[in-house]
Short mmCIF file of C-alpha atoms and ligand atoms in Angstrom, two decimals:
data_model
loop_
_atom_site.label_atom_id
_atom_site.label_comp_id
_atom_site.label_asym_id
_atom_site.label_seq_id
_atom_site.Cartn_x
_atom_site.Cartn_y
_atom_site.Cartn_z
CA UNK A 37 41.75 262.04 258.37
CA UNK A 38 45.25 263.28 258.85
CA UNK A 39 46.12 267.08 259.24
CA UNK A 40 47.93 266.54 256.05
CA UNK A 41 45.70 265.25 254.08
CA UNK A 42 42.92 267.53 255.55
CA UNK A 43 44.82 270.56 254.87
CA UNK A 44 45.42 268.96 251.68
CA UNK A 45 42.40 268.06 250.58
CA UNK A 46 41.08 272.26 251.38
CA UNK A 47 44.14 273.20 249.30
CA UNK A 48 43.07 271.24 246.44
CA UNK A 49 39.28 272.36 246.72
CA UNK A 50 40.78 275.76 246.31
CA UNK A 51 42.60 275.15 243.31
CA UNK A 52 40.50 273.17 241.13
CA UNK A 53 39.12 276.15 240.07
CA UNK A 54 41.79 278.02 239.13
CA UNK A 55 42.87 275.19 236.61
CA UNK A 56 39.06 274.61 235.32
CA UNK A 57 39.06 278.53 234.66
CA UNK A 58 42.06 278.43 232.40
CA UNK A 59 41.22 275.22 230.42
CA UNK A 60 37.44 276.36 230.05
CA UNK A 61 38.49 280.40 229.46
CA UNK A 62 41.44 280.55 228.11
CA UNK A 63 42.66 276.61 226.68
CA UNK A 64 43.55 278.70 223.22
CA UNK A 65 45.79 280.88 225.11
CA UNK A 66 49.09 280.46 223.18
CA UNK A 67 52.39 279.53 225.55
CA UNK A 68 54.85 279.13 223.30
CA UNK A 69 56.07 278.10 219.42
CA UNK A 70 57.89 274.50 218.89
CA UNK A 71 60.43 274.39 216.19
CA UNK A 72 62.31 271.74 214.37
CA UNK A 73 65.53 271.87 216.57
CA UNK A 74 63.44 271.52 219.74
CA UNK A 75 61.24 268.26 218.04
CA UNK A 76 64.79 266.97 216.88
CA UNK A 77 66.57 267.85 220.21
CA UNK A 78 65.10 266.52 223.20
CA UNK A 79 62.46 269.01 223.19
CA UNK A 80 64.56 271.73 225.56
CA UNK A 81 62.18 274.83 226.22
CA UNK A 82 59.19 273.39 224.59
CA UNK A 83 56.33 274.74 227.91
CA UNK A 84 54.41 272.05 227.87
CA UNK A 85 53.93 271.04 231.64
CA UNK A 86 52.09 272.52 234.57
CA UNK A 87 53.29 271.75 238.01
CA UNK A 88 53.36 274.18 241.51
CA UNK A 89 55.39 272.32 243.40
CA UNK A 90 58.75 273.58 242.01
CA UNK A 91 60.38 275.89 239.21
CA UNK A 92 63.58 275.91 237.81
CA UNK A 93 65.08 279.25 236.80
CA UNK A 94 68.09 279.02 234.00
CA UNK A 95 69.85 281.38 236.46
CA UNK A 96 68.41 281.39 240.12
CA UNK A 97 68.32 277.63 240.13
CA UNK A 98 65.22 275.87 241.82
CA UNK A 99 62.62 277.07 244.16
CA UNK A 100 60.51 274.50 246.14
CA UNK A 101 57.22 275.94 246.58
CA UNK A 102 58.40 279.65 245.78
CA UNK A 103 61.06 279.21 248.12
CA UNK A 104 64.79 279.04 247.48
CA UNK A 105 66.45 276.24 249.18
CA UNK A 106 68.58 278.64 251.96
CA UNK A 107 65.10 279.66 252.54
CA UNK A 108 63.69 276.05 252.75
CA UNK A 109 66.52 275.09 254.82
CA UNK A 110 65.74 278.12 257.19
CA UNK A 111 62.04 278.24 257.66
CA UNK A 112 61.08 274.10 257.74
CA UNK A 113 61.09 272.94 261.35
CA UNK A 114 64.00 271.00 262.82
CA UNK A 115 64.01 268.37 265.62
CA UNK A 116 66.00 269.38 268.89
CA UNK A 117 69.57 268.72 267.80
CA UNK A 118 69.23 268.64 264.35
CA UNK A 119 70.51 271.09 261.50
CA UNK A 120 68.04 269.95 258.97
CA UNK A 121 64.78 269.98 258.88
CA UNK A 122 63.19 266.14 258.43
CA UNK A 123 62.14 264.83 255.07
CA UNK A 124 58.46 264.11 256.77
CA UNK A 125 58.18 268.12 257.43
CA UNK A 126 59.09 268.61 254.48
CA UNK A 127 56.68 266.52 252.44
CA UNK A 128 54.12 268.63 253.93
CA UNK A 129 55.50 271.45 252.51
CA UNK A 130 55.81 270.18 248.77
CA UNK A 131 51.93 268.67 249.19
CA UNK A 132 50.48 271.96 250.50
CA UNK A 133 52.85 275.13 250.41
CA UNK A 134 52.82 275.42 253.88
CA UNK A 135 55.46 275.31 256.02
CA UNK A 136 54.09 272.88 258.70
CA UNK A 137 54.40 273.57 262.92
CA UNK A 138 56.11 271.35 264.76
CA UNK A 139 53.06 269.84 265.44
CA UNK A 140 52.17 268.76 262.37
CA UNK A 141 55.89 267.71 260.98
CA UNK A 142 55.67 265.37 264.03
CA UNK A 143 52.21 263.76 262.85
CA UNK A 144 53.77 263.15 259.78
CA UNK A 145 56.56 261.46 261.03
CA UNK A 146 53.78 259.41 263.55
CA UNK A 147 51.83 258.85 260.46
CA UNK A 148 55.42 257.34 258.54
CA UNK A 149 56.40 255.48 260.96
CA UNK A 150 53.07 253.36 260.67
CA UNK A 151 53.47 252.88 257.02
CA UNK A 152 57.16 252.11 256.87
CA UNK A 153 57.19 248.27 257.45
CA UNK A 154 58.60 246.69 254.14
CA UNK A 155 57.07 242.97 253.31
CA UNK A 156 59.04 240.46 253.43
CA UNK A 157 59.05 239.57 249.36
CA UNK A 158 60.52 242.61 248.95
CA UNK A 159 63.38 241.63 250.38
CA UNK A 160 63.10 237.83 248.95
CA UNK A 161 63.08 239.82 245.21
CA UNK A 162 66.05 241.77 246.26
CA UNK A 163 68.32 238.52 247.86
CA UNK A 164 67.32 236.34 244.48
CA UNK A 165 68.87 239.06 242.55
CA UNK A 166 71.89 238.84 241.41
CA UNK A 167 74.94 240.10 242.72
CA UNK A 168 75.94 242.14 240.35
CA UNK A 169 72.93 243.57 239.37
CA UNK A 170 73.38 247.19 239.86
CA UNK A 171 71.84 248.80 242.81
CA UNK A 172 69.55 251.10 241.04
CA UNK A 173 67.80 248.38 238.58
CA UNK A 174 67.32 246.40 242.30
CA UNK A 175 65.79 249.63 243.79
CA UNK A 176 63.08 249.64 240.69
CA UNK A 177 62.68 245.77 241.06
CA UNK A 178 61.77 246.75 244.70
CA UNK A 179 59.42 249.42 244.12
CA UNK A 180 57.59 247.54 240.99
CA UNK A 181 57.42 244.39 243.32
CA UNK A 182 55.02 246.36 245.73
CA UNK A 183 52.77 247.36 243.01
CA UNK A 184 50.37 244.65 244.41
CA UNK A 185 49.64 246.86 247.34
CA UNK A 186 48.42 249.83 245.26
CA UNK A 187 45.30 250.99 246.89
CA UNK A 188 44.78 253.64 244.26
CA UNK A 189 45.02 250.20 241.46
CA UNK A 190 42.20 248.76 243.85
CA UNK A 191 40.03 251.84 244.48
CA UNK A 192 39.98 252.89 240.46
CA UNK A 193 39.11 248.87 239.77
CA UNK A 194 36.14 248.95 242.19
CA UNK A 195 35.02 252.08 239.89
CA UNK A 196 36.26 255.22 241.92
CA UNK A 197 35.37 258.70 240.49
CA UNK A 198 37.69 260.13 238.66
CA UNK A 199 38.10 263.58 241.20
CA UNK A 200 38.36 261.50 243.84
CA UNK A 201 41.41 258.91 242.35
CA UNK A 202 43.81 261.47 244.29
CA UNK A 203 42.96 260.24 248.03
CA UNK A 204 44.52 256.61 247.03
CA UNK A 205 46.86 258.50 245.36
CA UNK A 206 47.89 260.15 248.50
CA UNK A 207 47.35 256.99 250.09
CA UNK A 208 49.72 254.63 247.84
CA UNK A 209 52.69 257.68 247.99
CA UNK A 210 52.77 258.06 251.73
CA UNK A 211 52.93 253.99 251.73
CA UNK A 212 55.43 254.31 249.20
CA UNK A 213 57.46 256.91 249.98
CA UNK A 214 57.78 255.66 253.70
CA UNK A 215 59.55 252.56 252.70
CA UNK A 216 62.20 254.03 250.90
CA UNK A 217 65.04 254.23 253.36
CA UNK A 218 64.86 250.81 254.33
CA UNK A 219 64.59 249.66 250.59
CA UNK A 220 67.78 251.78 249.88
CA UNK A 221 69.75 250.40 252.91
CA UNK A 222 68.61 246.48 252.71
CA UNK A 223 70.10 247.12 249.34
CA UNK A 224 73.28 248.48 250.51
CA UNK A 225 74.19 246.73 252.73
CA UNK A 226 73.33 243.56 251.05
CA UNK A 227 75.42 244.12 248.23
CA UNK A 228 78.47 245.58 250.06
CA UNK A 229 77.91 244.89 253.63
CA UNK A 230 78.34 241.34 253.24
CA UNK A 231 74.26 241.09 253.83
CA UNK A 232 74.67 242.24 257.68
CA UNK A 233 71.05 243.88 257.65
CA UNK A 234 70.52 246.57 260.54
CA UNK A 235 66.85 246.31 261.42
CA UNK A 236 64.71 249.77 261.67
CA UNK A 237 64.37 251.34 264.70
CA UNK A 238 60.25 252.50 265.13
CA UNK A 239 61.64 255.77 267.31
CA UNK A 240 63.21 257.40 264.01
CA UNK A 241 62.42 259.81 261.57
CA UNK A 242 63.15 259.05 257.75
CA UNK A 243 66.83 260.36 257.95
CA UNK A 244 67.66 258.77 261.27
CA UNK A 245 66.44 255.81 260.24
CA UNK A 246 67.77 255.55 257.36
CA UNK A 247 71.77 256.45 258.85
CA UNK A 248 70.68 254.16 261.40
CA UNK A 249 70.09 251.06 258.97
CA UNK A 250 73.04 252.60 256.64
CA UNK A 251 75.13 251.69 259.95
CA UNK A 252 76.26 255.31 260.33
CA UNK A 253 76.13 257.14 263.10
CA UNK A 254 75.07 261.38 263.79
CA UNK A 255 75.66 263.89 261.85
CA UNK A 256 74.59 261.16 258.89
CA UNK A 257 71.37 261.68 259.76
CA UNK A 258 71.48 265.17 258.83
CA UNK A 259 73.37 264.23 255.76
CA UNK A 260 70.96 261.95 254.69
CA UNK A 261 67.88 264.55 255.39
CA UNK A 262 69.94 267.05 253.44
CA UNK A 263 70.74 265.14 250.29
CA UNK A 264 67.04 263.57 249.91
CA UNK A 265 65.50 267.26 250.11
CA UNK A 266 67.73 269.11 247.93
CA UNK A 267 67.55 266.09 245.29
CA UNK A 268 63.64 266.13 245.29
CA UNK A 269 62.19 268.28 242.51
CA UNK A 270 63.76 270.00 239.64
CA UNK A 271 60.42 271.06 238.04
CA UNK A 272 58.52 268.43 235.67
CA UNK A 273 60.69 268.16 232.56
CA UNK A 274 63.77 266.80 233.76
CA UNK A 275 63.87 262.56 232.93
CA UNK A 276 62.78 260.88 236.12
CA UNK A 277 60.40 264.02 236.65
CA UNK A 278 59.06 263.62 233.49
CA UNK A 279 58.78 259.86 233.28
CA UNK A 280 56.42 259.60 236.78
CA UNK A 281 54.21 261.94 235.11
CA UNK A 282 54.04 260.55 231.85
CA UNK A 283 53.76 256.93 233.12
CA UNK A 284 51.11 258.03 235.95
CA UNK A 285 49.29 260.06 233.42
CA UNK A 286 48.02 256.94 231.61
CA UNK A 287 46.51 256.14 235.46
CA UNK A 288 49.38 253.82 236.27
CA UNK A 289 49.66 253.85 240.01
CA UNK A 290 52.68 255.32 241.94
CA UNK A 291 54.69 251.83 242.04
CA UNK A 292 55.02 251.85 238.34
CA UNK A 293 55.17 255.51 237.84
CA UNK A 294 57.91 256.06 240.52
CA UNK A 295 59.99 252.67 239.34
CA UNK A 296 59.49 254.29 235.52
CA UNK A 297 61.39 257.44 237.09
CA UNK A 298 63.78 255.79 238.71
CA UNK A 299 64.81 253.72 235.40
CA UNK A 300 65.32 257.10 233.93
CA UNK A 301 67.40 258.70 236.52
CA UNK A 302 69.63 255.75 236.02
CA UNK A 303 70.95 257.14 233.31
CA UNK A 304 74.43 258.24 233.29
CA UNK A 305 73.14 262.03 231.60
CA UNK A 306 71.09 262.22 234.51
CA UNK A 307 70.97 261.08 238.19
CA UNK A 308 74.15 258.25 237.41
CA UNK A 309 76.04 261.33 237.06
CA UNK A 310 76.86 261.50 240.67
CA UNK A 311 78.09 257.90 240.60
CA UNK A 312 80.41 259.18 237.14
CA UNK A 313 81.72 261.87 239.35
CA UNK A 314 83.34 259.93 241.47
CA UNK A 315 84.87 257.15 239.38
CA UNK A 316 86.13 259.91 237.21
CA UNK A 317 87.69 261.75 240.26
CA UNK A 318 88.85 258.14 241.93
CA UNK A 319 90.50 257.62 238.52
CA UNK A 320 91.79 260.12 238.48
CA UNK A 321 93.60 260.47 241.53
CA UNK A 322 94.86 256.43 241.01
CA UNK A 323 96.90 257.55 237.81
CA UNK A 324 98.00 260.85 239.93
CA UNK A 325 99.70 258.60 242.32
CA UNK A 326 101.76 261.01 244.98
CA UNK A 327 101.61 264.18 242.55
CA UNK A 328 99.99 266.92 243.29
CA UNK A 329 96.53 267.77 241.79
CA UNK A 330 97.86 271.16 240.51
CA UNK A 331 95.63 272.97 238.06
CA UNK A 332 97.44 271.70 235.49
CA UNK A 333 96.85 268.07 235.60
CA UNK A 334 93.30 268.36 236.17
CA UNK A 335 93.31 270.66 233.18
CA UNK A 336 94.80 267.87 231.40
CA UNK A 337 92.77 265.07 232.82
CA UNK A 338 89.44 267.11 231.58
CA UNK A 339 91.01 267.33 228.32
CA UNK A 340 91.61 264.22 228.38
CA UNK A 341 88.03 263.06 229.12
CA UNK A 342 86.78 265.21 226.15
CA UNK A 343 88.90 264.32 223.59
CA UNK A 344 88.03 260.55 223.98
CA UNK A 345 84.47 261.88 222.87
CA UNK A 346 82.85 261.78 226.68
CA UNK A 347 81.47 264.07 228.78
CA UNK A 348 82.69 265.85 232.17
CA UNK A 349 80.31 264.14 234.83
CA UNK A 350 78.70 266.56 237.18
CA UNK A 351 79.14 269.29 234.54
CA UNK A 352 76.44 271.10 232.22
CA UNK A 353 72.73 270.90 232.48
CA UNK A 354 69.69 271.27 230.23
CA UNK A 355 68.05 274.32 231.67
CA UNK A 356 70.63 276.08 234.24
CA UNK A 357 73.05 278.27 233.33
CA UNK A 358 75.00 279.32 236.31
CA UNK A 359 76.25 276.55 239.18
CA UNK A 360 73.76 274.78 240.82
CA UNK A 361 72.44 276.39 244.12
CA UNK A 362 71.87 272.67 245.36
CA UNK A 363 76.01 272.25 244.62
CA UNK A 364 76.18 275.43 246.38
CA UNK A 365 74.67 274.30 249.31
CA UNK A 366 76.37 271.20 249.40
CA UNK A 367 79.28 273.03 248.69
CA UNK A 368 79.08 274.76 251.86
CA UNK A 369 78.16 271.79 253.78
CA UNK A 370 81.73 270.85 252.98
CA UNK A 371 83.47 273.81 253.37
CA UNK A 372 82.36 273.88 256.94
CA UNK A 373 82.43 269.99 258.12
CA UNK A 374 84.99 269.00 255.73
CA UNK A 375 87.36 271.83 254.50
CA UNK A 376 90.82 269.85 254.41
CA UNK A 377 89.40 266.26 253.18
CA UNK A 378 91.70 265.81 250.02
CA UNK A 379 88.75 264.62 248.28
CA UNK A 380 87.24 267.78 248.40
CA UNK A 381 90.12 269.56 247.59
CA UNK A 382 90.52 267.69 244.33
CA UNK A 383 86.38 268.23 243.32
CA UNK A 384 87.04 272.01 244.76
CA UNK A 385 90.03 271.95 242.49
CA UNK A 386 87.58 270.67 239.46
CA UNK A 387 85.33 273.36 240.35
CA UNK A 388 87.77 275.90 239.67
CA UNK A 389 89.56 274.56 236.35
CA UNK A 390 86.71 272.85 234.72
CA UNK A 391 84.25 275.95 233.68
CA UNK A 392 87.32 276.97 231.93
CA UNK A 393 87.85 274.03 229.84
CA UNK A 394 84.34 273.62 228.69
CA UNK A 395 83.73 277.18 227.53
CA UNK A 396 87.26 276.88 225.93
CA UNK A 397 85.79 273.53 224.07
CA UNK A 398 83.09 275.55 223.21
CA UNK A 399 80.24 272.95 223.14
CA UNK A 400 78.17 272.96 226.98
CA UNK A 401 75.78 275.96 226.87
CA UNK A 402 76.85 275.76 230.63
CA UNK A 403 79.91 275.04 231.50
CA UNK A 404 78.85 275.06 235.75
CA UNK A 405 78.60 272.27 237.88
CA UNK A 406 75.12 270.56 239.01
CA UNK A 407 74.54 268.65 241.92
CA UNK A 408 76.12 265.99 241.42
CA UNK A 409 79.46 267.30 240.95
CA UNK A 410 79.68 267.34 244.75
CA UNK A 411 77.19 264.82 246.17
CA UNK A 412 79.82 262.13 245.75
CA UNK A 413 82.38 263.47 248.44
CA UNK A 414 79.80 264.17 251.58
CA UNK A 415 79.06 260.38 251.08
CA UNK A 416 82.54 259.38 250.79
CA UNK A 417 84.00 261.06 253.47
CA UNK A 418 81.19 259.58 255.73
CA UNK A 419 82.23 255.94 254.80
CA UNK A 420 79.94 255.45 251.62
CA UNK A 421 82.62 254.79 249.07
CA UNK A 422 80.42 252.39 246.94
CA UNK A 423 79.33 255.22 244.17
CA UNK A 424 77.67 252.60 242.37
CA UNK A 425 74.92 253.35 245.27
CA UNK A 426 75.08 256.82 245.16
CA UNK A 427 72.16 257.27 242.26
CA UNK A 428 70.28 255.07 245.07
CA UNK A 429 70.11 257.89 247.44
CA UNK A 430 69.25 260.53 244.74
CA UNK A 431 65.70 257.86 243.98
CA UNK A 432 65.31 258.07 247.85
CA UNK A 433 65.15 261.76 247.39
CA UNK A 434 63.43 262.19 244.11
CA UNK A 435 60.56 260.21 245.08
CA UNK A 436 59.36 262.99 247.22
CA UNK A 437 58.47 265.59 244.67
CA UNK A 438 57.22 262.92 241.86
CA UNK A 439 54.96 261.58 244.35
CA UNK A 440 53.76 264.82 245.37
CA UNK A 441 53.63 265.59 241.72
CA UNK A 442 51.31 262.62 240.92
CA UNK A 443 48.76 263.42 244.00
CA UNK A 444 48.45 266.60 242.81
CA UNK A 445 47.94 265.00 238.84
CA UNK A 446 45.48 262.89 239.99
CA UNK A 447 43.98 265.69 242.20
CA UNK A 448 43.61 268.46 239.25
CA UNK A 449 42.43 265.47 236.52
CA UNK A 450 45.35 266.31 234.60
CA UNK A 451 45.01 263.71 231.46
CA UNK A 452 46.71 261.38 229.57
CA UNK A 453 49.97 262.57 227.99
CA UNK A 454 50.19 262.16 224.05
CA UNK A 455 52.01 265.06 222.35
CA UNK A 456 52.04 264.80 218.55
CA UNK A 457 55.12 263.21 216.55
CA UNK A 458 55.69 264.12 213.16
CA UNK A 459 57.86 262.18 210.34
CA UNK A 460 61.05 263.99 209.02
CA UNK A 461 59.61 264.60 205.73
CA UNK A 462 57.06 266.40 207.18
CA UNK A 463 59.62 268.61 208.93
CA UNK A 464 61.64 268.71 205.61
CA UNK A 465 58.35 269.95 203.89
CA UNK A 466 57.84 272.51 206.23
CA UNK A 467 61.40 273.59 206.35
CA UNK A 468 61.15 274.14 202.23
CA UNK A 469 58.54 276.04 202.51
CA UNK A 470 59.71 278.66 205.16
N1 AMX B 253 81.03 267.65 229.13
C1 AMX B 253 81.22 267.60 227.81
N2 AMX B 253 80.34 267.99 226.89
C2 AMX B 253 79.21 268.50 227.35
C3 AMX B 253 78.92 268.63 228.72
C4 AMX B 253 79.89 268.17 229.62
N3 AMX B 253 79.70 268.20 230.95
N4 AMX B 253 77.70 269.18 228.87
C5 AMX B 253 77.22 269.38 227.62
N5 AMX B 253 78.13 268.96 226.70
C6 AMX B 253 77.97 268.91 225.26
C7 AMX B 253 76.78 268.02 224.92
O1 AMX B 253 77.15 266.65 224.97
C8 AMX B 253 76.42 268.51 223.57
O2 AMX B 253 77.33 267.96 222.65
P1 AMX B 253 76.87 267.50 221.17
O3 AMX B 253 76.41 268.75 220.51
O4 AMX B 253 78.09 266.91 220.59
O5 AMX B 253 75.76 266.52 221.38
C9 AMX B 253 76.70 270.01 223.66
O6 AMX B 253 77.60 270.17 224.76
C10 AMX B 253 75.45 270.84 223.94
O7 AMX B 253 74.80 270.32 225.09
P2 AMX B 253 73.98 271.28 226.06
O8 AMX B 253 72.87 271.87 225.25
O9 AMX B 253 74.86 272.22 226.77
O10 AMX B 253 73.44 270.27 227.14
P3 AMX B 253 72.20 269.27 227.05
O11 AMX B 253 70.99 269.99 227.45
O12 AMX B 253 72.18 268.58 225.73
O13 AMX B 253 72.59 268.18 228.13
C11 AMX B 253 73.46 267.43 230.20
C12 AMX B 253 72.60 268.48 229.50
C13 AMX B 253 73.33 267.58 231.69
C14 AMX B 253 72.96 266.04 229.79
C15 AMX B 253 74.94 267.63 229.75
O14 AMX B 253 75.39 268.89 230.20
C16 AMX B 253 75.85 266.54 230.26
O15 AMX B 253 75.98 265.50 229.58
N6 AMX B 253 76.54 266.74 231.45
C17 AMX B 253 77.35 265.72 232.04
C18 AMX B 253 76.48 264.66 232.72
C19 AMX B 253 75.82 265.21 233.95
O16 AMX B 253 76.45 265.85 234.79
N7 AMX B 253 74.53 264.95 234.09
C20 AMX B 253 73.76 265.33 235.29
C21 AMX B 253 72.83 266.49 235.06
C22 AMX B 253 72.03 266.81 236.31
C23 AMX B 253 71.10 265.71 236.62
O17 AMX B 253 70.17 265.44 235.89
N8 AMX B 253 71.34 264.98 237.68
#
């Protein structure tokens, strides 16, 4: 077995117990109260999921394993040359809490590299497409078409306990999550590289590889290891989150769970939002023609956009109210690679009129930006101007925390999801009698 899943396996041995303890001691423990405007309104607030792996906090933003993501950033090991630490190392963390050695990070980039090779009907499904279908509902036709190698699927047929149902677990998201970069960039460069495929190179890590088969050469490597780890995990509530737990819960393996998720994040309230940003801001800057993006126009512009009834992209968010650390830290990618690229200057100009105009509309309970108010720009300025693939890169990255979100689901026994509904004259009945 793996050092992973060995240290993995000893982590979950140790925690079992913790979670039997609190459903056999304390299940009547009370968490929280559900009222009519969270039934009615998406359910914001309502604790009703467990998970370790991440929290959100409305004003500190996220923490990956306890850790904030400077801290991440700081502590994960990096290979020589690189400024980021690689997506392998840091799927160790996110399984096990543990910031791994060198050592280890490089077994699980060994251990990747072995499981990375995408079959060939993959790639069939994704050429009889067609060309116009858009890049994210060809990234879930990808992932669902692979569903036939679910070893988990197989094990729980041939009558697997159900304690044990997290090794193939394990087993199916390694497999899974491995293939992602070449999924993303056969798709990419299919649909807007005229179909000029860049084979993987065996000697790479997940980011390099995936730059490599992008067709973009260093630092987009360290781009690409950046964006996938601070898109990973925003706790369990958000959509795509949500959806891979929900859909896994009912013991549907990690092909359908993830390609569930990622139908989710396609929307344009959620992960599309980083595709929105962009066309607004190219928009934009068309009708702006040689005038200046003063303060004034943008201020207009964002008016604009919410009088015709839609909403800022890259604005707002469900739980946070203060910017987004992961904008933040993107944020500062920029300010030190890319200071005077207009492009930033415009979404840096955003930054500063927009809070304005949505606390002076009066609706957003926060009026700060979230990630993807500032993905859009790294990618663009390194040659990615296709935003319709941006939402791609954001599945690349969520993958990593669902998937460690399901091994851990299947490790604990969590069970299948069915919260209660209730018909509206219920909830009028109970609202006459209060
Ligand atoms: N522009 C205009 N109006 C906004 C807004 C924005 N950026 N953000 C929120 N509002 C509006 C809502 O549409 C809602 O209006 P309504 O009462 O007429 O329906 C009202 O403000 C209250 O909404 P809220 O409680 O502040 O937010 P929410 O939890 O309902 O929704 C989110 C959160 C992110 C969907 C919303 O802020 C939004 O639509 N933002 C723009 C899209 C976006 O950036 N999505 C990406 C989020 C991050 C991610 O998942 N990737």
């Amino acid at each position: 077995m793996s050092t992973l899943k060995t240290v993995l396996q000893r982590k979950i041995d140790e925690h079992r117990p913790r979670t039997m303890k609190l459903l056999k001691e304390h299940s009547d423990v009370k968490i929280g109260d559900v009222t009519i405007g969270q039934a009615i309104g998406g359910a914001r607030g309502v604790r009703c999921l467990v998970t370790d792996i991440s929290y959100l906090d409305p004003m500190e933003g996220i923490r990956f394993r306890g850790m904030t993501i400077p801290e991440v950033f700081e502590a994960m090991p990096k290979a020589p040359g690189c400024e980021y630490p690689s997506v392998e190392s840091f799927w160790h963390f996110m399984l096990t809490g543990d910031v791994p050695t060198m050592a280890e990070a490089e077994e699980v980039i060994e251990d990747f590299k072995g499981r990375a090779k995408v079959p060939q009907y993959v790639f069939d499904v994704l050429r009889a497409m067609p060309k116009d279908s858009h890049p994210m509902a060809m990234f879930s036709a990808a992932i669902t078409s692979m569903q036939r190698q679910s070893i988990f699927a197989h094990e729980y047929r041939e009558g697997l306990g159900k304690m044990d149902l997290w090794g193939p677990t394990y087993e199916d998201a390694c497999n899974l999550l491995a293939k992602l970069p070449t999924i993303g960039a056969f798709i990419y460069r299919l649909l807007f590289k005229n179909g000029d495929i860049i084979e993987p190179d065996p000697d790479l890590d997940f980011g390099g590889n995936f730059a490599h088969m992008m067709g973009i050469d260093r630092p987009y490597d360290d781009v690409a290891r950046m964006y996938f780890i601070l898109h990973s995990d925003h706790e369990s509530g958000n959509v795509s989150a949500h959806t891979v737990h929900l859909v896994a819960s009912a013991l549907s393996d990690c092909y359908y769970a993830l390609s569930a998720g990622i139908n989710g994040l396609a929307g344009p309230l959620h992960g599309l939002a980083n595709e929105n940003v962009l066309r607004w801001t190219q928009d934009f800057m068309k009708k702006l023609g040689d005038k200046e993006p003063t303060h004034e126009v943008i201020h207009e512009a964002l008016w604009a956009t919410l009088k015709s009834g839609q909403v800022v992209p890259g604005y707002g968010h469900a739980v946070l109210r203060k910017t987004d650390p992961r904008y933040m830290s993107q944020r500062e990618f920029c300010l030190k690679v890319l200071p005077d690229y207009p492009l930033f200057k415009v979404i840096n100009a955003i930054y500063e009129v927009a809070p304005d105009v949505l606390m002076e509309h009066g609706k957003a309970k926060n009026p700060w930006p979230n990630v993807d108010a500032q993905s859009g720009v790294i990618q663009w300025y390194y040659g990615v101007t296709e935003y319709s693939f941006y939402t791609v890169l954001f599945g690349i990255g969520r993958a990593i925390g669902t998937l460690a979100n399901v091994t851990w689901d299947r490790a604990l026994g969590y069970p299948l999801e069915r919260p209660k509904s209730l018909t509206t004259a219920m909830l009028e009945e109970m609202a006459a009698k209060r």
